[in-house]
mmCIF file of C-alpha atoms in Angstrom:
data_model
loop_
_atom_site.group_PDB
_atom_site.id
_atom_site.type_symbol
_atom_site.label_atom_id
_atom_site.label_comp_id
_atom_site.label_asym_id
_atom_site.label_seq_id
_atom_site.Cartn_x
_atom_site.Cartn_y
_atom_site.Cartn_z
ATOM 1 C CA UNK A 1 75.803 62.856 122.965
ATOM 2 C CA UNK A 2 74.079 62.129 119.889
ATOM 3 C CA UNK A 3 71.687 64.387 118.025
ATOM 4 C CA UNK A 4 68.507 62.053 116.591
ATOM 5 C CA UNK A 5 66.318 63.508 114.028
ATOM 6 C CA UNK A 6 63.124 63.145 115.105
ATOM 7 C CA UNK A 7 59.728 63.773 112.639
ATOM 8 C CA UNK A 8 56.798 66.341 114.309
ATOM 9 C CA UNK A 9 53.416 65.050 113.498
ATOM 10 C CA UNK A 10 52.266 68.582 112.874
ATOM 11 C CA UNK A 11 53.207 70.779 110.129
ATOM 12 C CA UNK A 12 53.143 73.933 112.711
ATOM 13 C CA UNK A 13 55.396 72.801 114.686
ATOM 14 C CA UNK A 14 59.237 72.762 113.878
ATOM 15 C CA UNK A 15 61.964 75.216 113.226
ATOM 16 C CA UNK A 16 62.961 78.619 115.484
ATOM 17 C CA UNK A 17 59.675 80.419 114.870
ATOM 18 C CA UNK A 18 57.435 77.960 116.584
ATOM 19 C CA UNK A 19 60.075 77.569 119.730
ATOM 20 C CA UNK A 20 58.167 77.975 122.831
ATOM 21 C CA UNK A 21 60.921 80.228 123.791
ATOM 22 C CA UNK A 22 60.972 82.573 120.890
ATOM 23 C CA UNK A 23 57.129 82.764 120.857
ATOM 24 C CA UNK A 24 57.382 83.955 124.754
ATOM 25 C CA UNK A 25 60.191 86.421 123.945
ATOM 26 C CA UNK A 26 57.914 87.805 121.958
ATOM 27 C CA UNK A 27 54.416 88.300 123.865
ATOM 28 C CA UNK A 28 53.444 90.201 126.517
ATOM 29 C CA UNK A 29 52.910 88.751 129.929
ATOM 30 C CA UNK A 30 49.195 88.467 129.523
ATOM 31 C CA UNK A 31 48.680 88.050 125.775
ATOM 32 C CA UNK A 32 50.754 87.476 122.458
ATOM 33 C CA UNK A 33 51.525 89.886 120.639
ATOM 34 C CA UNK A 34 51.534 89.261 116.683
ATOM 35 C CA UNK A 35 53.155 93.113 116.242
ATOM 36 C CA UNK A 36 56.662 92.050 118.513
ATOM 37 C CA UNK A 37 56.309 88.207 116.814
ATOM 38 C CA UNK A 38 56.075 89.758 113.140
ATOM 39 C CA UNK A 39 58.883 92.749 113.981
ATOM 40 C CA UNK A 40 61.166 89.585 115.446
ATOM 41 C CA UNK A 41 61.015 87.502 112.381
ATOM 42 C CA UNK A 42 61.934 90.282 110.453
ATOM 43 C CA UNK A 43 64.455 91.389 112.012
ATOM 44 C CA UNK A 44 66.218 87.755 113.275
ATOM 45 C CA UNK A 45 64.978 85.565 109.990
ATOM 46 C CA UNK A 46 65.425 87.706 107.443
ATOM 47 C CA UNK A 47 67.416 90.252 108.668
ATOM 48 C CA UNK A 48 65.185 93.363 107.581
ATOM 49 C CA UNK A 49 64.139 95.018 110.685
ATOM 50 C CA UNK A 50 60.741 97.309 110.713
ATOM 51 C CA UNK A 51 61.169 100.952 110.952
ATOM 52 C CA UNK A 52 60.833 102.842 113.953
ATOM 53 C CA UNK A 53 57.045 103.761 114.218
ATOM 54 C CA UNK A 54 55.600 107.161 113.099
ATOM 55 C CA UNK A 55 53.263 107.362 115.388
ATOM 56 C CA UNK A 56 52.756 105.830 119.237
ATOM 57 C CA UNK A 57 49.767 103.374 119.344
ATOM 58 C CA UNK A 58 48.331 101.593 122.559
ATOM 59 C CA UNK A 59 46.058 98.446 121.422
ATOM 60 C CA UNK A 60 43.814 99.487 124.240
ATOM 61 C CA UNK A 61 42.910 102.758 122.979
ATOM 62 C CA UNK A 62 39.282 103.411 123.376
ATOM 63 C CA UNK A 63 39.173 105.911 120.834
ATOM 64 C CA UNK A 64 35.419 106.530 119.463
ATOM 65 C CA UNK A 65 34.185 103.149 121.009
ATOM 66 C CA UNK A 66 32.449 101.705 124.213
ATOM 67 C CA UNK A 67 34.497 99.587 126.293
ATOM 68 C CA UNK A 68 32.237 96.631 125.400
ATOM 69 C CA UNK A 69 32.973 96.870 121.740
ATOM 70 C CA UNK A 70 36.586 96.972 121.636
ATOM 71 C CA UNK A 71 36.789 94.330 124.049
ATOM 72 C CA UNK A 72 34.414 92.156 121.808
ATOM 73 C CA UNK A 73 37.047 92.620 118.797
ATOM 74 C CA UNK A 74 39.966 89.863 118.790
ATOM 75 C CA UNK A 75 43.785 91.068 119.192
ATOM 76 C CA UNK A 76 43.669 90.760 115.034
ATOM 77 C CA UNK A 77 40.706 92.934 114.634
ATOM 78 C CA UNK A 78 42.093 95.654 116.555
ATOM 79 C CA UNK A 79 45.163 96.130 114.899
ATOM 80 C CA UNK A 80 43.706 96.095 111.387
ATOM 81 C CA UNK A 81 41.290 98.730 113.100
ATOM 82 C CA UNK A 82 44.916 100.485 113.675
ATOM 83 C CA UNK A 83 46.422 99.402 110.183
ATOM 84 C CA UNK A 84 43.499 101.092 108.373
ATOM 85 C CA UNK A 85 45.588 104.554 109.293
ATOM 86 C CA UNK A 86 48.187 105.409 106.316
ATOM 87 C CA UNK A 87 50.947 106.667 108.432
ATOM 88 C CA UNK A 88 50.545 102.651 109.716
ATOM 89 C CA UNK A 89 49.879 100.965 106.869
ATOM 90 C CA UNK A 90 53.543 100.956 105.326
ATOM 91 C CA UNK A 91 54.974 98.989 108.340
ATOM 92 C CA UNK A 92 51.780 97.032 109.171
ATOM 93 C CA UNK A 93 51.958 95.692 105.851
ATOM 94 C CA UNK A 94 55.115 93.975 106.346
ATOM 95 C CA UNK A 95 55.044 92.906 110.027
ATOM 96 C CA UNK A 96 51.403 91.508 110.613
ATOM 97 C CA UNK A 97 51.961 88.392 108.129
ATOM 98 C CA UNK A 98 54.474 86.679 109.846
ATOM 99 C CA UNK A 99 53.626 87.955 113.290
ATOM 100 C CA UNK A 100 49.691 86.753 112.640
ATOM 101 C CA UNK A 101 51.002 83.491 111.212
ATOM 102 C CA UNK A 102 51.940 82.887 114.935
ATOM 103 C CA UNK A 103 48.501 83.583 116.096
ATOM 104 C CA UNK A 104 47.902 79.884 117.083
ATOM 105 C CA UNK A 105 50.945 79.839 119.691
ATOM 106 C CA UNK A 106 49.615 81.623 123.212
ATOM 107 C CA UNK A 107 51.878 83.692 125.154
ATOM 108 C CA UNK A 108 53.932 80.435 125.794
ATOM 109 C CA UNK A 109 54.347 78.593 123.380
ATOM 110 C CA UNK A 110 51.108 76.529 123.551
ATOM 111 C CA UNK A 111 48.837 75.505 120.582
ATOM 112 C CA UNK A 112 45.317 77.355 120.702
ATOM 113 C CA UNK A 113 42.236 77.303 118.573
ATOM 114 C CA UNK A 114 40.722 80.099 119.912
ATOM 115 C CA UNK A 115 40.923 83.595 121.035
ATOM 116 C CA UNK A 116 38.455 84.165 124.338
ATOM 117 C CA UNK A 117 35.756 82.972 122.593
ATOM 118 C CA UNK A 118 36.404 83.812 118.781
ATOM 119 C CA UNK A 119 38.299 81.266 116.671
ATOM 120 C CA UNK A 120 42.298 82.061 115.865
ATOM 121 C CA UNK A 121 42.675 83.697 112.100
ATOM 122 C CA UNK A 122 46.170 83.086 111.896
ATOM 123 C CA UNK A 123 45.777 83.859 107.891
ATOM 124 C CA UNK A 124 47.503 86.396 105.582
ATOM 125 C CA UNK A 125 49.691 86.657 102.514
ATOM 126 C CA UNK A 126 53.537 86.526 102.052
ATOM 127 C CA UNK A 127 55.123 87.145 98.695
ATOM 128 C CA UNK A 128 51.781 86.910 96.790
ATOM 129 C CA UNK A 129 51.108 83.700 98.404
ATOM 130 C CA UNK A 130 48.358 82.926 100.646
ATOM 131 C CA UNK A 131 48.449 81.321 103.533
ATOM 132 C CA UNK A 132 46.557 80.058 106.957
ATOM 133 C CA UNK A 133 48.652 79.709 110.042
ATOM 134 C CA UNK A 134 52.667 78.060 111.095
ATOM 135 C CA UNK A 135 52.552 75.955 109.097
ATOM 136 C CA UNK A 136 51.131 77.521 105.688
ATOM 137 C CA UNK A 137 53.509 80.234 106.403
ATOM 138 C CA UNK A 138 56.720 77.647 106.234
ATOM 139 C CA UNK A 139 55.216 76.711 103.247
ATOM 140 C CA UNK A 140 54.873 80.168 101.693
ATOM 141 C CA UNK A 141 59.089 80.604 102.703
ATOM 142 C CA UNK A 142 59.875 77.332 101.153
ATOM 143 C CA UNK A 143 58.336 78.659 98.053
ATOM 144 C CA UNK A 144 60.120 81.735 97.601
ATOM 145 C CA UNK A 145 62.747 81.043 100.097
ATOM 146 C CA UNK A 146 65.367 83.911 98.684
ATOM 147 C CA UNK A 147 64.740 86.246 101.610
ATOM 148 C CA UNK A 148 65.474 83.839 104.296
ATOM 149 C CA UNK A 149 68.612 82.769 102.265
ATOM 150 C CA UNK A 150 69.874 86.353 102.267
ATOM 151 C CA UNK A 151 68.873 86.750 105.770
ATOM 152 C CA UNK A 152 70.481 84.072 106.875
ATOM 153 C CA UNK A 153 73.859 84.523 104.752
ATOM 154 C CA UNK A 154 74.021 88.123 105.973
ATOM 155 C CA UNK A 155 73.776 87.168 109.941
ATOM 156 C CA UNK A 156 76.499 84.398 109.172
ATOM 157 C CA UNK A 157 78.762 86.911 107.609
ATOM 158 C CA UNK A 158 78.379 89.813 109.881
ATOM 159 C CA UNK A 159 79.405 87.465 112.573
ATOM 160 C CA UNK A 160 82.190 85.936 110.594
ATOM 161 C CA UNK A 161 83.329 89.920 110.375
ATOM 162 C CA UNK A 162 82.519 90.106 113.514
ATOM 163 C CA UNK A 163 80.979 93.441 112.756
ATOM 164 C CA UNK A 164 77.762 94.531 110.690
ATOM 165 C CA UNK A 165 77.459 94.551 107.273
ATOM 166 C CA UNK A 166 78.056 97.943 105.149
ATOM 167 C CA UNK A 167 76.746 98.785 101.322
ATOM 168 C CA UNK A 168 80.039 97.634 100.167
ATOM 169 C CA UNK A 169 79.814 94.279 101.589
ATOM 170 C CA UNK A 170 76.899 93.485 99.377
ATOM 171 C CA UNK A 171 78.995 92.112 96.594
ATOM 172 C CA UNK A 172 80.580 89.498 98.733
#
């Protein structure tokens, strides 16, 4: 067996994060879900996972709205609905990048322009640096690429160990 490098002729495809297997992992049966993708990466890139949330949230939550106009708002526009909370905010501020970033992958795996009938915004900002969807986001890593270095260094060396990392492996 031979491994062959082969070239993608899109930019969002290519690497772990746009796997049709880790992008399934991390919907829901019916729908993706940009909160699991985002708290995934975090955890499995770069090795920094979210907090455990303050407070429960369902994304179906009728709150003061009709049912018409929450189901008129896209998966996105719910959640920064939810974000605009401050007990929220802190967490949502560091998961929703990368897990919108992955907006364009359905539940599967497979490439998608739209939402129902509302166009994918698979924009955001990572390390001061704009982006709009997979493959913008590579980019924005490539650019300031320490955190996925550490990440990656840190899973290679707890499993070297073969146990996790403490504060006073941090030197090494």
């Amino acid at each position: 067996q031979y491994w062959v490098r082969c070239e993608l002729p899109d930019r969002n495809r290519g690497g772990v994060m746009t796997m049709a297997g880790p992008l399934t992992l991390t919907s829901l049966p019916f729908r993706t879900s940009p909160i699991k993708r985002g708290a995934w990466l975090l955890e499995t890139v770069f090795n920094r996972p979210p907090a455990e949330p303050k407070v429960a949230f369902v994304l179906d939550d009728k709150s003061d709205s009709d049912d018409s106009e929450v189901a008129s708002l896209s998966i996105r526009q719910r959640f920064e609905k939810h974000r605009t909370d401050p007990n929220c905010y802190s967490c949502h501020s560091r998961i929703d990048p990368p897990g919108f970033s992955l907006e364009s992958f359905d539940a599967i795996g497979a490439w998608r322009s739209h939402e129902g009938s509302q166009p994918v915004d698979a924009s955001g900002e990572w390390n001061d640096q704009a982006f709009d969807g997979p493959a913008g986001f590579k980019a924005a890593l490539r650019a300031s690429d320490r955190e996925f270095v550490r990440g990656l260094t840190e899973h290679l060396m707890s499993y070297a160990l073969g146990r996790q990392l403490e504060h006073y492996d941090m030197p090494a």
